[in-house]
Amino acid sequence: MTRLLPLTDTAGGCRCADHPTGPSSEDPRMNTQAFPVVGMTCGHCAGAVTEELRALPGVEDVHVELVAGGVSTVTVTSVDGLDAGAVATALDEAGDYRLAPQ
């Protein structure tokens, strides 16, 4: 049996944001970096890259803006940031993906 709960007055605004469930973007330890990546052509590629990058120590979040066959942008949120060498190694582990020359 489903029990419905009464709604409360939200005239003062929603309070959900008062209880964050993940790292705060305002956390001074968190660092967000964008890396240009070549070699990704599909969602499977993006998933493989995401999985390898999330396995790196300190990584909290990975977002891939896929440009199939072009230069995709991979945004990584981590504690204290990542060096390009660690990212390049993770990309190589994920498949035939490379940091794009800048």
PDB file of C-alpha atoms in Angstrom:
ATOM      1  CA  MET A   1       0.000   0.000   0.000  1.00  0.00           C
ATOM      2  CA  THR A   2       1.369   3.389  -0.986  1.00  0.00           C
ATOM      3  CA  ARG A   3       1.233   6.057   1.676  1.00  0.00           C
ATOM      4  CA  LEU A   4       0.974   9.601   0.373  1.00  0.00           C
ATOM      5  CA  LEU A   5       2.688  12.294   2.377  1.00  0.00           C
ATOM      6  CA  PRO A   6       1.206  15.770   2.627  1.00  0.00           C
ATOM      7  CA  LEU A   7       2.973  18.580   0.788  1.00  0.00           C
ATOM      8  CA  THR A   8       4.379  21.372   2.881  1.00  0.00           C
ATOM      9  CA  ASP A   9       4.282  25.063   2.156  1.00  0.00           C
ATOM     10  CA  THR A  10       7.291  25.954   0.015  1.00  0.00           C
ATOM     11  CA  ALA A  11       6.621  29.679  -0.151  1.00  0.00           C
ATOM     12  CA  GLY A  12      10.068  30.252   1.341  1.00  0.00           C
ATOM     13  CA  GLY A  13      11.677  28.198  -1.439  1.00  0.00           C
ATOM     14  CA  CYS A  14      12.785  24.624  -1.723  1.00  0.00           C
ATOM     15  CA  ARG A  15      15.155  23.443   0.999  1.00  0.00           C
ATOM     16  CA  CYS A  16      16.677  20.521  -0.952  1.00  0.00           C
ATOM     17  CA  ALA A  17      19.837  22.471  -1.735  1.00  0.00           C
ATOM     18  CA  ASP A  18      20.445  22.879   2.001  1.00  0.00           C
ATOM     19  CA  HIS A  19      21.549  19.247   2.096  1.00  0.00           C
ATOM     20  CA  PRO A  20      23.986  18.593  -0.751  1.00  0.00           C
ATOM     21  CA  THR A  21      24.594  14.961  -1.629  1.00  0.00           C
ATOM     22  CA  GLY A  22      27.918  15.362  -3.417  1.00  0.00           C
ATOM     23  CA  PRO A  23      30.977  17.576  -3.484  1.00  0.00           C
ATOM     24  CA  SER A  24      30.213  21.248  -3.509  1.00  0.00           C
ATOM     25  CA  SER A  25      31.449  23.259  -6.460  1.00  0.00           C
ATOM     26  CA  GLU A  26      32.441  25.832  -3.850  1.00  0.00           C
ATOM     27  CA  ASP A  27      34.681  23.359  -2.023  1.00  0.00           C
ATOM     28  CA  PRO A  28      38.153  24.909  -2.272  1.00  0.00           C
ATOM     29  CA  ARG A  29      39.757  21.465  -2.582  1.00  0.00           C
ATOM     30  CA  MET A  30      37.812  20.681  -5.747  1.00  0.00           C
ATOM     31  CA  ASN A  31      39.367  21.479  -9.102  1.00  0.00           C
ATOM     32  CA  THR A  32      37.524  21.375 -12.427  1.00  0.00           C
ATOM     33  CA  GLN A  33      39.615  20.950 -15.560  1.00  0.00           C
ATOM     34  CA  ALA A  34      38.636  20.587 -19.213  1.00  0.00           C
ATOM     35  CA  PHE A  35      40.711  18.393 -21.523  1.00  0.00           C
ATOM     36  CA  PRO A  36      40.384  18.296 -25.334  1.00  0.00           C
ATOM     37  CA  VAL A  37      40.266  14.659 -26.456  1.00  0.00           C
ATOM     38  CA  VAL A  38      40.387  13.109 -29.928  1.00  0.00           C
ATOM     39  CA  GLY A  39      39.360   9.631 -31.032  1.00  0.00           C
ATOM     40  CA  MET A  40      35.892   9.346 -29.505  1.00  0.00           C
ATOM     41  CA  THR A  41      33.106   8.523 -31.961  1.00  0.00           C
ATOM     42  CA  CYS A  42      30.166   7.299 -29.872  1.00  0.00           C
ATOM     43  CA  GLY A  43      28.603   6.879 -26.453  1.00  0.00           C
ATOM     44  CA  HIS A  44      30.589   3.695 -25.836  1.00  0.00           C
ATOM     45  CA  CYS A  45      33.815   5.693 -26.274  1.00  0.00           C
ATOM     46  CA  ALA A  46      32.570   8.339 -23.856  1.00  0.00           C
ATOM     47  CA  GLY A  47      31.662   5.622 -21.345  1.00  0.00           C
ATOM     48  CA  ALA A  48      35.085   3.977 -21.572  1.00  0.00           C
ATOM     49  CA  VAL A  49      36.854   7.319 -21.073  1.00  0.00           C
ATOM     50  CA  THR A  50      34.569   8.203 -18.164  1.00  0.00           C
ATOM     51  CA  GLU A  51      35.190   4.859 -16.460  1.00  0.00           C
ATOM     52  CA  GLU A  52      38.988   5.130 -16.696  1.00  0.00           C
ATOM     53  CA  LEU A  53      39.073   8.736 -15.506  1.00  0.00           C
ATOM     54  CA  ARG A  54      36.742   8.047 -12.572  1.00  0.00           C
ATOM     55  CA  ALA A  55      39.157   5.329 -11.448  1.00  0.00           C
ATOM     56  CA  LEU A  56      41.923   7.910 -10.912  1.00  0.00           C
ATOM     57  CA  PRO A  57      42.533   8.893  -7.271  1.00  0.00           C
ATOM     58  CA  GLY A  58      40.641  11.999  -6.202  1.00  0.00           C
ATOM     59  CA  VAL A  59      38.292  12.143  -9.214  1.00  0.00           C
ATOM     60  CA  GLU A  60      34.748  13.000  -8.155  1.00  0.00           C
ATOM     61  CA  ASP A  61      33.012  13.607 -11.499  1.00  0.00           C
ATOM     62  CA  VAL A  62      33.594  13.268 -15.239  1.00  0.00           C
ATOM     63  CA  HIS A  63      31.496  14.865 -17.984  1.00  0.00           C
ATOM     64  CA  VAL A  64      32.068  14.209 -21.688  1.00  0.00           C
ATOM     65  CA  GLU A  65      30.851  16.624 -24.349  1.00  0.00           C
ATOM     66  CA  LEU A  66      31.120  14.275 -27.314  1.00  0.00           C
ATOM     67  CA  VAL A  67      31.991  15.578 -30.765  1.00  0.00           C
ATOM     68  CA  ALA A  68      31.987  12.362 -32.782  1.00  0.00           C
ATOM     69  CA  GLY A  69      35.169  12.162 -34.835  1.00  0.00           C
ATOM     70  CA  GLY A  70      36.288  15.616 -33.705  1.00  0.00           C
ATOM     71  CA  VAL A  71      37.690  17.190 -30.572  1.00  0.00           C
ATOM     72  CA  SER A  72      35.524  16.303 -27.579  1.00  0.00           C
ATOM     73  CA  THR A  73      35.723  18.115 -24.261  1.00  0.00           C
ATOM     74  CA  VAL A  74      36.174  15.988 -21.147  1.00  0.00           C
ATOM     75  CA  THR A  75      35.595  17.896 -17.916  1.00  0.00           C
ATOM     76  CA  VAL A  76      36.997  16.335 -14.763  1.00  0.00           C
ATOM     77  CA  THR A  77      36.245  17.459 -11.212  1.00  0.00           C
ATOM     78  CA  SER A  78      38.803  16.196  -8.741  1.00  0.00           C
ATOM     79  CA  VAL A  79      40.482  16.907  -5.455  1.00  0.00           C
ATOM     80  CA  ASP A  80      43.615  18.980  -6.117  1.00  0.00           C
ATOM     81  CA  GLY A  81      43.439  18.554  -9.920  1.00  0.00           C
ATOM     82  CA  LEU A  82      45.054  16.134 -12.349  1.00  0.00           C
ATOM     83  CA  ASP A  83      48.175  16.403 -14.439  1.00  0.00           C
ATOM     84  CA  ALA A  84      47.947  15.839 -18.187  1.00  0.00           C
ATOM     85  CA  GLY A  85      50.156  12.733 -17.941  1.00  0.00           C
ATOM     86  CA  ALA A  86      47.666  10.935 -15.679  1.00  0.00           C
ATOM     87  CA  VAL A  87      44.814  11.882 -18.014  1.00  0.00           C
ATOM     88  CA  ALA A  88      46.777  10.709 -21.083  1.00  0.00           C
ATOM     89  CA  THR A  89      47.496   7.362 -19.420  1.00  0.00           C
ATOM     90  CA  ALA A  90      43.816   6.890 -18.519  1.00  0.00           C
ATOM     91  CA  LEU A  91      42.780   7.745 -22.086  1.00  0.00           C
ATOM     92  CA  ASP A  92      45.234   5.170 -23.436  1.00  0.00           C
ATOM     93  CA  GLU A  93      43.841   2.550 -21.042  1.00  0.00           C
ATOM     94  CA  ALA A  94      40.306   3.351 -22.235  1.00  0.00           C
ATOM     95  CA  GLY A  95      41.170   2.798 -25.915  1.00  0.00           C
ATOM     96  CA  ASP A  96      42.636   4.735 -28.831  1.00  0.00           C
ATOM     97  CA  TYR A  97      41.946   8.177 -27.341  1.00  0.00           C
ATOM     98  CA  ARG A  98      44.458  10.995 -27.001  1.00  0.00           C
ATOM     99  CA  LEU A  99      44.706  14.498 -25.644  1.00  0.00           C
ATOM    100  CA  ALA A 100      44.336  16.919 -28.549  1.00  0.00           C
ATOM    101  CA  PRO A 101      47.272  19.230 -29.238  1.00  0.00           C
ATOM    102  CA  GLN A 102      46.568  22.726 -27.984  1.00  0.00           C
TER     103      GLN A 102
END
